[in-house]
Amino acid sequence: MVFQRLMHRLTGGVPRFATVADTLAVSSRTLSRRLADEGTTYRQVVDEARAAMAAALLDDPHLSLTEVAYLLGYADPSSFTHAHKRWTGEPPQSRRAAPLNGRRRAAS
């Protein structure tokens, strides 16, 4: 549930934890406890949401890497590049360099 809320609110910046709790109609403490019960943290959920959005945004050839970084809430493209390497083992440029790789063919 937090993941879906983040996917809708992530564009342009990461929403504050308290804001997400408010949209779910729970206190910050309750949300924190529920995430802990699921074995995760808000930071981990944000990271997962950013990774999922990055995959979709990088497939749009009209968006520059700087725009993708901004839309994911990163202050600069280098922070996004470091995060993308952590998620995939590769820089975001490599996803764009091979647009017809197996990832796209499998989706067709």
GROMACS .gro file of N, CA, C and O in nm:
model
  432
    1MET      N    1   0.082  -0.118   0.000
    1MET     CA    2   0.000   0.000   0.000
    1MET      C    3   0.088   0.126   0.000
    1MET      O    4   0.061   0.219  -0.074
    2VAL      N    5   0.193   0.128   0.081
    2VAL     CA    6   0.284   0.242   0.084
    2VAL      C    7   0.353   0.254  -0.052
    2VAL      O    8   0.369   0.363  -0.105
    3PHE      N    9   0.390   0.140  -0.110
    3PHE     CA   10   0.456   0.140  -0.241
    3PHE      C   11   0.369   0.209  -0.345
    3PHE      O   12   0.416   0.296  -0.419
    4GLN      N   13   0.242   0.174  -0.352
    4GLN     CA   14   0.152   0.235  -0.450
    4GLN      C   15   0.138   0.385  -0.426
    4GLN      O   16   0.136   0.463  -0.521
    5ARG      N   17   0.127   0.426  -0.302
    5ARG     CA   18   0.114   0.569  -0.271
    5ARG      C   19   0.240   0.643  -0.315
    5ARG      O   20   0.232   0.752  -0.368
    6LEU      N   21   0.355   0.582  -0.293
    6LEU     CA   22   0.480   0.645  -0.334
    6LEU      C   23   0.490   0.656  -0.485
    6LEU      O   24   0.538   0.757  -0.537
    7MET      N   25   0.447   0.554  -0.555
    7MET     CA   26   0.456   0.556  -0.701
    7MET      C   27   0.376   0.675  -0.756
    7MET      O   28   0.415   0.734  -0.855
    8HIS      N   29   0.267   0.710  -0.691
    8HIS     CA   30   0.184   0.821  -0.738
    8HIS      C   31   0.237   0.957  -0.693
    8HIS      O   32   0.206   1.057  -0.754
    9ARG      N   33   0.315   0.960  -0.587
    9ARG     CA   34   0.359   1.086  -0.530
    9ARG      C   35   0.507   1.113  -0.549
    9ARG      O   36   0.556   1.219  -0.514
   10LEU      N   37   0.582   1.020  -0.604
   10LEU     CA   38   0.727   1.031  -0.611
   10LEU      C   39   0.774   1.135  -0.711
   10LEU      O   40   0.877   1.198  -0.691
   11THR      N   41   0.702   1.154  -0.817
   11THR     CA   42   0.745   1.244  -0.923
   11THR      C   43   0.776   1.383  -0.867
   11THR      O   44   0.691   1.447  -0.807
   12GLY      N   45   0.899   1.425  -0.887
   12GLY     CA   46   0.941   1.558  -0.843
   12GLY      C   47   0.995   1.562  -0.701
   12GLY      O   48   1.039   1.666  -0.655
   13GLY      N   49   0.997   1.452  -0.632
   13GLY     CA   50   1.053   1.450  -0.497
   13GLY      C   51   0.992   1.340  -0.412
   13GLY      O   52   0.884   1.290  -0.442
   14VAL      N   53   1.062   1.305  -0.310
   14VAL     CA   54   1.016   1.201  -0.218
   14VAL      C   55   0.926   1.265  -0.113
   14VAL      O   56   0.967   1.359  -0.046
   15PRO      N   57   0.803   1.216  -0.101
   15PRO     CA   58   0.714   1.273   0.001
   15PRO      C   59   0.766   1.242   0.141
   15PRO      O   60   0.826   1.137   0.165
   16ARG      N   61   0.741   1.333   0.230
   16ARG     CA   62   0.781   1.310   0.369
   16ARG      C   63   0.704   1.192   0.426
   16ARG      O   64   0.590   1.165   0.387
   17PHE      N   65   0.765   1.126   0.519
   17PHE     CA   66   0.705   1.009   0.584
   17PHE      C   67   0.571   1.046   0.645
   17PHE      O   68   0.472   0.974   0.629
   18ALA      N   69   0.566   1.159   0.713
   18ALA     CA   70   0.441   1.202   0.778
   18ALA      C   71   0.331   1.226   0.675
   18ALA      O   72   0.213   1.198   0.701
   19THR      N   73   0.367   1.276   0.558
   19THR     CA   74   0.268   1.300   0.453
   19THR      C   75   0.208   1.169   0.405
   19THR      O   76   0.087   1.159   0.385
   20VAL      N   77   0.292   1.069   0.386
   20VAL     CA   78   0.242   0.938   0.343
   20VAL      C   79   0.153   0.878   0.451
   20VAL      O   80   0.047   0.823   0.421
   21ALA      N   81   0.194   0.889   0.576
   21ALA     CA   82   0.111   0.839   0.686
   21ALA      C   83  -0.025   0.908   0.685
   21ALA      O   84  -0.129   0.842   0.699
   22ASP      N   85  -0.026   1.039   0.664
   22ASP     CA   86  -0.153   1.113   0.659
   22ASP      C   87  -0.241   1.064   0.546
   22ASP      O   88  -0.362   1.048   0.564
   23THR      N   89  -0.184   1.038   0.428
   23THR     CA   90  -0.266   0.992   0.315
   23THR      C   91  -0.323   0.854   0.340
   23THR      O   92  -0.425   0.818   0.283
   24LEU      N   93  -0.257   0.778   0.426
   24LEU     CA   94  -0.307   0.644   0.462
   24LEU      C   95  -0.397   0.647   0.585
   24LEU      O   96  -0.446   0.543   0.630
   25ALA      N   97  -0.414   0.766   0.640
   25ALA     CA   98  -0.499   0.787   0.758
   25ALA      C   99  -0.451   0.710   0.880
   25ALA      O  100  -0.530   0.652   0.955
   26VAL      N  101  -0.319   0.708   0.898
   26VAL     CA  102  -0.259   0.647   1.017
   26VAL      C  103  -0.153   0.743   1.071
   26VAL      O  104  -0.106   0.832   1.000
   27SER      N  105  -0.116   0.722   1.195
   27SER     CA  106  -0.010   0.804   1.253
   27SER      C  107   0.126   0.758   1.197
   27SER      O  108   0.139   0.646   1.146
   28SER      N  109   0.224   0.845   1.208
   28SER     CA  110   0.359   0.809   1.164
   28SER      C  111   0.409   0.687   1.240
   28SER      O  112   0.473   0.598   1.182
   29ARG      N  113   0.381   0.682   1.368
   29ARG     CA  114   0.426   0.569   1.452
   29ARG      C  115   0.360   0.439   1.406
   29ARG      O  116   0.425   0.336   1.396
   30THR      N  117   0.231   0.444   1.374
   30THR     CA  118   0.160   0.326   1.327
   30THR      C  119   0.218   0.278   1.194
   30THR      O  120   0.240   0.158   1.175
   31LEU      N  121   0.242   0.371   1.104
   31LEU     CA  122   0.299   0.333   0.975
   31LEU      C  123   0.437   0.272   0.993
   31LEU      O  124   0.469   0.170   0.932
   32SER      N  125   0.516   0.331   1.078
   32SER     CA  126   0.649   0.277   1.105
   32SER      C  127   0.640   0.135   1.161
   32SER      O  128   0.715   0.046   1.120
   33ARG      N  129   0.549   0.114   1.253
   33ARG     CA  130   0.530  -0.018   1.314
   33ARG      C  131   0.483  -0.120   1.210
   33ARG      O  132   0.532  -0.232   1.205
   34ARG      N  133   0.391  -0.079   1.123
   34ARG     CA  134   0.341  -0.171   1.020
   34ARG      C  135   0.450  -0.208   0.919
   34ARG      O  136   0.458  -0.323   0.876
   35LEU      N  137   0.531  -0.111   0.883
   35LEU     CA  138   0.643  -0.141   0.793
   35LEU      C  139   0.741  -0.236   0.860
   35LEU      O  140   0.790  -0.330   0.797
   36ALA      N  141   0.768  -0.212   0.987
   36ALA     CA  142   0.859  -0.301   1.062
   36ALA      C  143   0.802  -0.442   1.069
   36ALA      O  144   0.876  -0.540   1.055
   37ASP      N  145   0.670  -0.453   1.085
   37ASP     CA  146   0.605  -0.585   1.088
   37ASP      C  147   0.625  -0.659   0.957
   37ASP      O  148   0.629  -0.782   0.953
   38GLU      N  149   0.636  -0.583   0.847
   38GLU     CA  150   0.659  -0.643   0.715
   38GLU      C  151   0.807  -0.660   0.684
   38GLU      O  152   0.845  -0.702   0.575
   39GLY      N  153   0.891  -0.623   0.781
   39GLY     CA  154   1.035  -0.640   0.764
   39GLY      C  155   1.100  -0.538   0.672
   39GLY      O  156   1.199  -0.567   0.606
   40THR      N  157   1.042  -0.419   0.667
   40THR     CA  158   1.097  -0.316   0.579
   40THR      C  159   1.094  -0.181   0.649
   40THR      O  160   1.045  -0.169   0.762
   41THR      N  161   1.146  -0.081   0.582
   41THR     CA  162   1.147   0.056   0.632
   41THR      C  163   1.095   0.148   0.522
   41THR      O  164   1.088   0.109   0.405
   42TYR      N  165   1.062   0.269   0.560
   42TYR     CA  166   1.016   0.367   0.461
   42TYR      C  167   1.125   0.390   0.357
   42TYR      O  168   1.098   0.395   0.239
   43ARG      N  169   1.247   0.399   0.402
   43ARG     CA  170   1.359   0.421   0.310
   43ARG      C  171   1.369   0.308   0.206
   43ARG      O  172   1.394   0.333   0.088
   44GLN      N  173   1.351   0.184   0.249
   44GLN     CA  174   1.356   0.071   0.157
   44GLN      C  175   1.241   0.076   0.057
   44GLN      O  176   1.260   0.046  -0.062
   45VAL      N  177   1.123   0.113   0.103
   45VAL     CA  178   1.007   0.121   0.013
   45VAL      C  179   1.029   0.233  -0.089
   45VAL      O  180   1.000   0.217  -0.207
   46VAL      N  181   1.082   0.346  -0.044
   46VAL     CA  182   1.113   0.456  -0.136
   46VAL      C  183   1.214   0.409  -0.240
   46VAL      O  184   1.197   0.435  -0.360
   47ASP      N  185   1.315   0.337  -0.198
   47ASP     CA  186   1.417   0.288  -0.290
   47ASP      C  187   1.356   0.193  -0.394
   47ASP      O  188   1.387   0.201  -0.513
   48GLU      N  189   1.267   0.104  -0.350
   48GLU     CA  190   1.201   0.011  -0.443
   48GLU      C  191   1.112   0.086  -0.542
   48GLU      O  192   1.108   0.054  -0.660
   49ALA      N  193   1.041   0.186  -0.493
   49ALA     CA  194   0.954   0.266  -0.581
   49ALA      C  195   1.036   0.342  -0.683
   49ALA      O  196   1.001   0.349  -0.801
   50ARG      N  197   1.148   0.399  -0.638
   50ARG     CA  198   1.235   0.471  -0.731
   50ARG      C  199   1.291   0.377  -0.837
   50ARG      O  200   1.298   0.413  -0.955
   51ALA      N  201   1.332   0.258  -0.798
   51ALA     CA  202   1.387   0.162  -0.895
   51ALA      C  203   1.282   0.124  -0.999
   51ALA      O  204   1.312   0.117  -1.119
   52ALA      N  205   1.160   0.101  -0.955
   52ALA     CA  206   1.052   0.065  -1.048
   52ALA      C  207   1.021   0.180  -1.143
   52ALA      O  208   1.005   0.160  -1.263
   53MET      N  209   1.014   0.300  -1.089
   53MET     CA  210   0.987   0.416  -1.174
   53MET      C  211   1.102   0.442  -1.269
   53MET      O  212   1.080   0.481  -1.384
   54ALA      N  213   1.224   0.423  -1.224
   54ALA     CA  214   1.341   0.446  -1.309
   54ALA      C  215   1.335   0.358  -1.433
   54ALA      O  216   1.362   0.404  -1.544
   55ALA      N  217   1.298   0.233  -1.415
   55ALA     CA  218   1.290   0.141  -1.529
   55ALA      C  219   1.193   0.194  -1.634
   55ALA      O  220   1.223   0.194  -1.753
   56ALA      N  221   1.078   0.242  -1.590
   56ALA     CA  222   0.978   0.294  -1.684
   56ALA      C  223   1.023   0.426  -1.746
   56ALA      O  224   1.011   0.446  -1.867
   57LEU      N  225   1.077   0.515  -1.666
   57LEU     CA  226   1.118   0.645  -1.717
   57LEU      C  227   1.235   0.636  -1.814
   57LEU      O  228   1.242   0.711  -1.912
   58LEU      N  229   1.327   0.544  -1.790
   58LEU     CA  230   1.442   0.530  -1.879
   58LEU      C  231   1.402   0.475  -2.015
   58LEU      O  232   1.474   0.492  -2.113
   59ASP      N  233   1.287   0.411  -2.023
   59ASP     CA  234   1.238   0.361  -2.152
   59ASP      C  235   1.178   0.473  -2.238
   59ASP      O  236   1.151   0.451  -2.356
   60ASP      N  237   1.159   0.590  -2.179
   60ASP     CA  238   1.105   0.703  -2.255
   60ASP      C  239   1.221   0.781  -2.316
   60ASP      O  240   1.294   0.851  -2.245
   61PRO      N  241   1.240   0.772  -2.448
   61PRO     CA  242   1.354   0.838  -2.511
   61PRO      C  243   1.345   0.991  -2.510
   61PRO      O  244   1.443   1.059  -2.536
   62HIS      N  245   1.229   1.045  -2.475
   62HIS     CA  246   1.212   1.190  -2.472
   62HIS      C  247   1.263   1.252  -2.342
   62HIS      O  248   1.274   1.374  -2.332
   63LEU      N  249   1.292   1.170  -2.243
   63LEU     CA  250   1.340   1.221  -2.115
   63LEU      C  251   1.492   1.208  -2.107
   63LEU      O  252   1.547   1.101  -2.132
   64SER      N  253   1.558   1.315  -2.068
   64SER     CA  254   1.703   1.309  -2.046
   64SER      C  255   1.729   1.241  -1.912
   64SER      O  256   1.638   1.229  -1.828
   65LEU      N  257   1.852   1.200  -1.890
   65LEU     CA  258   1.887   1.138  -1.761
   65LEU      C  259   1.870   1.239  -1.648
   65LEU      O  260   1.830   1.202  -1.537
   66THR      N  261   1.896   1.365  -1.675
   66THR     CA  262   1.876   1.469  -1.574
   66THR      C  263   1.728   1.479  -1.537
   66THR      O  264   1.693   1.490  -1.420
   67GLU      N  265   1.641   1.473  -1.637
   67GLU     CA  266   1.497   1.479  -1.610
   67GLU      C  267   1.451   1.356  -1.532
   67GLU      O  268   1.370   1.368  -1.439
   68VAL      N  269   1.502   1.240  -1.568
   68VAL     CA  270   1.466   1.118  -1.495
   68VAL      C  271   1.509   1.131  -1.349
   68VAL      O  272   1.433   1.100  -1.258
   69ALA      N  273   1.632   1.177  -1.327
   69ALA     CA  274   1.682   1.195  -1.190
   69ALA      C  275   1.590   1.289  -1.111
   69ALA      O  276   1.552   1.259  -0.997
   70TYR      N  277   1.552   1.400  -1.173
   70TYR     CA  278   1.464   1.496  -1.106
   70TYR      C  279   1.328   1.433  -1.075
   70TYR      O  280   1.275   1.448  -0.964
   71LEU      N  281   1.270   1.364  -1.172
   71LEU     CA  282   1.138   1.303  -1.152
   71LEU      C  283   1.139   1.199  -1.041
   71LEU      O  284   1.036   1.173  -0.978
   72LEU      N  285   1.255   1.140  -1.016
   72LEU     CA  286   1.267   1.041  -0.909
   72LEU      C  287   1.303   1.105  -0.775
   72LEU      O  288   1.315   1.035  -0.674
   73GLY      N  289   1.320   1.237  -0.776
   73GLY     CA  290   1.347   1.306  -0.650
   73GLY      C  291   1.493   1.322  -0.615
   73GLY      O  292   1.526   1.356  -0.502
   74TYR      N  293   1.583   1.299  -0.710
   74TYR     CA  294   1.726   1.317  -0.685
   74TYR      C  295   1.766   1.461  -0.714
   74TYR      O  296   1.719   1.521  -0.811
   75ALA      N  297   1.853   1.516  -0.632
   75ALA     CA  298   1.898   1.653  -0.649
   75ALA      C  299   1.990   1.669  -0.768
   75ALA      O  300   1.997   1.776  -0.827
   76ASP      N  301   2.062   1.562  -0.803
   76ASP     CA  302   2.152   1.570  -0.917
   76ASP      C  303   2.163   1.433  -0.985
   76ASP      O  304   2.139   1.330  -0.923
   77PRO      N  305   2.200   1.432  -1.113
   77PRO     CA  306   2.207   1.307  -1.188
   77PRO      C  307   2.309   1.207  -1.132
   77PRO      O  308   2.288   1.087  -1.143
   78SER      N  309   2.416   1.255  -1.071
   78SER     CA  310   2.515   1.161  -1.019
   78SER      C  311   2.459   1.076  -0.905
   78SER      O  312   2.491   0.958  -0.893
   79SER      N  313   2.372   1.134  -0.823
   79SER     CA  314   2.309   1.056  -0.715
   79SER      C  315   2.220   0.948  -0.775
   79SER      O  316   2.217   0.834  -0.726
   80PHE      N  317   2.148   0.983  -0.881
   80PHE     CA  318   2.064   0.884  -0.949
   80PHE      C  319   2.151   0.774  -1.011
   80PHE      O  320   2.118   0.656  -1.001
   81THR      N  321   2.262   0.812  -1.073
   81THR     CA  322   2.351   0.713  -1.134
   81THR      C  323   2.402   0.614  -1.029
   81THR      O  324   2.403   0.493  -1.053
   82HIS      N  325   2.443   0.665  -0.913
   82HIS     CA  326   2.490   0.576  -0.805
   82HIS      C  327   2.379   0.481  -0.760
   82HIS      O  328   2.404   0.361  -0.739
   83ALA      N  329   2.259   0.532  -0.745
   83ALA     CA  330   2.146   0.448  -0.702
   83ALA      C  331   2.116   0.343  -0.808
   83ALA      O  332   2.094   0.225  -0.775
   84HIS      N  333   2.115   0.382  -0.935
   84HIS     CA  334   2.084   0.287  -1.042
   84HIS      C  335   2.189   0.176  -1.046
   84HIS      O  336   2.155   0.058  -1.067
   85LYS      N  337   2.314   0.209  -1.023
   85LYS     CA  338   2.420   0.107  -1.019
   85LYS      C  339   2.397   0.011  -0.902
   85LYS      O  340   2.420  -0.109  -0.915
   86ARG      N  341   2.349   0.065  -0.791
   86ARG     CA  342   2.320  -0.021  -0.675
   86ARG      C  343   2.204  -0.115  -0.706
   86ARG      O  344   2.205  -0.231  -0.668
   87TRP      N  345   2.103  -0.066  -0.777
   87TRP     CA  346   1.986  -0.148  -0.810
   87TRP      C  347   2.015  -0.253  -0.914
   87TRP      O  348   1.965  -0.364  -0.906
   88THR      N  349   2.090  -0.216  -1.018
   88THR     CA  350   2.105  -0.304  -1.134
   88THR      C  351   2.247  -0.350  -1.162
   88THR      O  352   2.267  -0.441  -1.243
   89GLY      N  353   2.344  -0.285  -1.100
   89GLY     CA  354   2.483  -0.317  -1.129
   89GLY      C  355   2.537  -0.241  -1.249
   89GLY      O  356   2.654  -0.258  -1.285
   90GLU      N  357   2.453  -0.160  -1.312
   90GLU     CA  358   2.493  -0.085  -1.431
   90GLU      C  359   2.447   0.059  -1.421
   90GLU      O  360   2.346   0.087  -1.357
   91PRO      N  361   2.516   0.150  -1.491
   91PRO     CA  362   2.469   0.288  -1.493
   91PRO      C  363   2.343   0.301  -1.578
   91PRO      O  364   2.319   0.217  -1.665
   92PRO      N  365   2.263   0.402  -1.556
   92PRO     CA  366   2.139   0.417  -1.633
   92PRO      C  367   2.164   0.433  -1.783
   92PRO      O  368   2.080   0.393  -1.864
   93GLN      N  369   2.279   0.486  -1.821
   93GLN     CA  370   2.311   0.502  -1.962
   93GLN      C  371   2.313   0.369  -2.035
   93GLN      O  372   2.279   0.361  -2.152
   94SER      N  373   2.351   0.263  -1.966
   94SER     CA  374   2.360   0.131  -2.030
   94SER      C  375   2.221   0.079  -2.068
   94SER      O  376   2.206   0.008  -2.167
   95ARG      N  377   2.121   0.115  -1.992
   95ARG     CA  378   1.983   0.074  -2.025
   95ARG      C  379   1.938   0.141  -2.155
   95ARG      O  380   1.868   0.083  -2.235
   96ARG      N  381   1.982   0.264  -2.173
   96ARG     CA  382   1.945   0.337  -2.294
   96ARG      C  383   2.031   0.298  -2.413
   96ARG      O  384   1.989   0.313  -2.527
   97ALA      N  385   2.150   0.251  -2.390
   97ALA     CA  386   2.243   0.220  -2.498
   97ALA      C  387   2.199   0.099  -2.580
   97ALA      O  388   2.235   0.086  -2.696
   98ALA      N  389   2.121   0.010  -2.520
   98ALA     CA  390   2.079  -0.113  -2.588
   98ALA      C  391   1.927  -0.124  -2.587
   98ALA      O  392   1.871  -0.209  -2.518
   99PRO      N  393   1.856  -0.041  -2.663
   99PRO     CA  394   1.710  -0.040  -2.656
   99PRO      C  395   1.642  -0.167  -2.705
   99PRO      O  396   1.528  -0.192  -2.674
  100LEU      N  397   1.712  -0.249  -2.782
  100LEU     CA  398   1.649  -0.372  -2.832
  100LEU      C  399   1.706  -0.496  -2.767
  100LEU      O  400   1.706  -0.603  -2.825
  101ASN      N  401   1.751  -0.483  -2.644
  101ASN     CA  402   1.805  -0.600  -2.575
  101ASN      C  403   1.695  -0.697  -2.535
  101ASN      O  404   1.577  -0.672  -2.560
  102GLY      N  405   1.729  -0.805  -2.475
  102GLY     CA  406   1.633  -0.909  -2.437
  102GLY      C  407   1.521  -0.861  -2.350
  102GLY      O  408   1.410  -0.912  -2.354
  103ARG      N  409   1.544  -0.759  -2.271
  103ARG     CA  410   1.442  -0.705  -2.183
  103ARG      C  411   1.323  -0.658  -2.262
  103ARG      O  412   1.210  -0.683  -2.229
  104ARG      N  413   1.347  -0.589  -2.371
  104ARG     CA  414   1.236  -0.538  -2.453
  104ARG      C  415   1.174  -0.649  -2.538
  104ARG      O  416   1.056  -0.653  -2.557
  105ARG      N  417   1.257  -0.735  -2.592
  105ARG     CA  418   1.203  -0.844  -2.676
  105ARG      C  419   1.111  -0.934  -2.596
  105ARG      O  420   1.008  -0.978  -2.643
  106ALA      N  421   1.149  -0.960  -2.471
  106ALA     CA  422   1.068  -1.048  -2.386
  106ALA      C  423   0.933  -0.985  -2.357
  106ALA      O  424   0.834  -1.054  -2.340
  107ALA      N  425   0.928  -0.853  -2.352
  107ALA     CA  426   0.802  -0.785  -2.323
  107ALA      C  427   0.711  -0.779  -2.444
  107ALA      O  428   0.594  -0.753  -2.434
  108SER      N  429   0.764  -0.800  -2.562
  108SER     CA  430   0.684  -0.790  -2.685
  108SER      C  431   0.594  -0.910  -2.705
  108SER      O  432   0.618  -1.017  -2.669
   0.00000   0.00000   0.00000
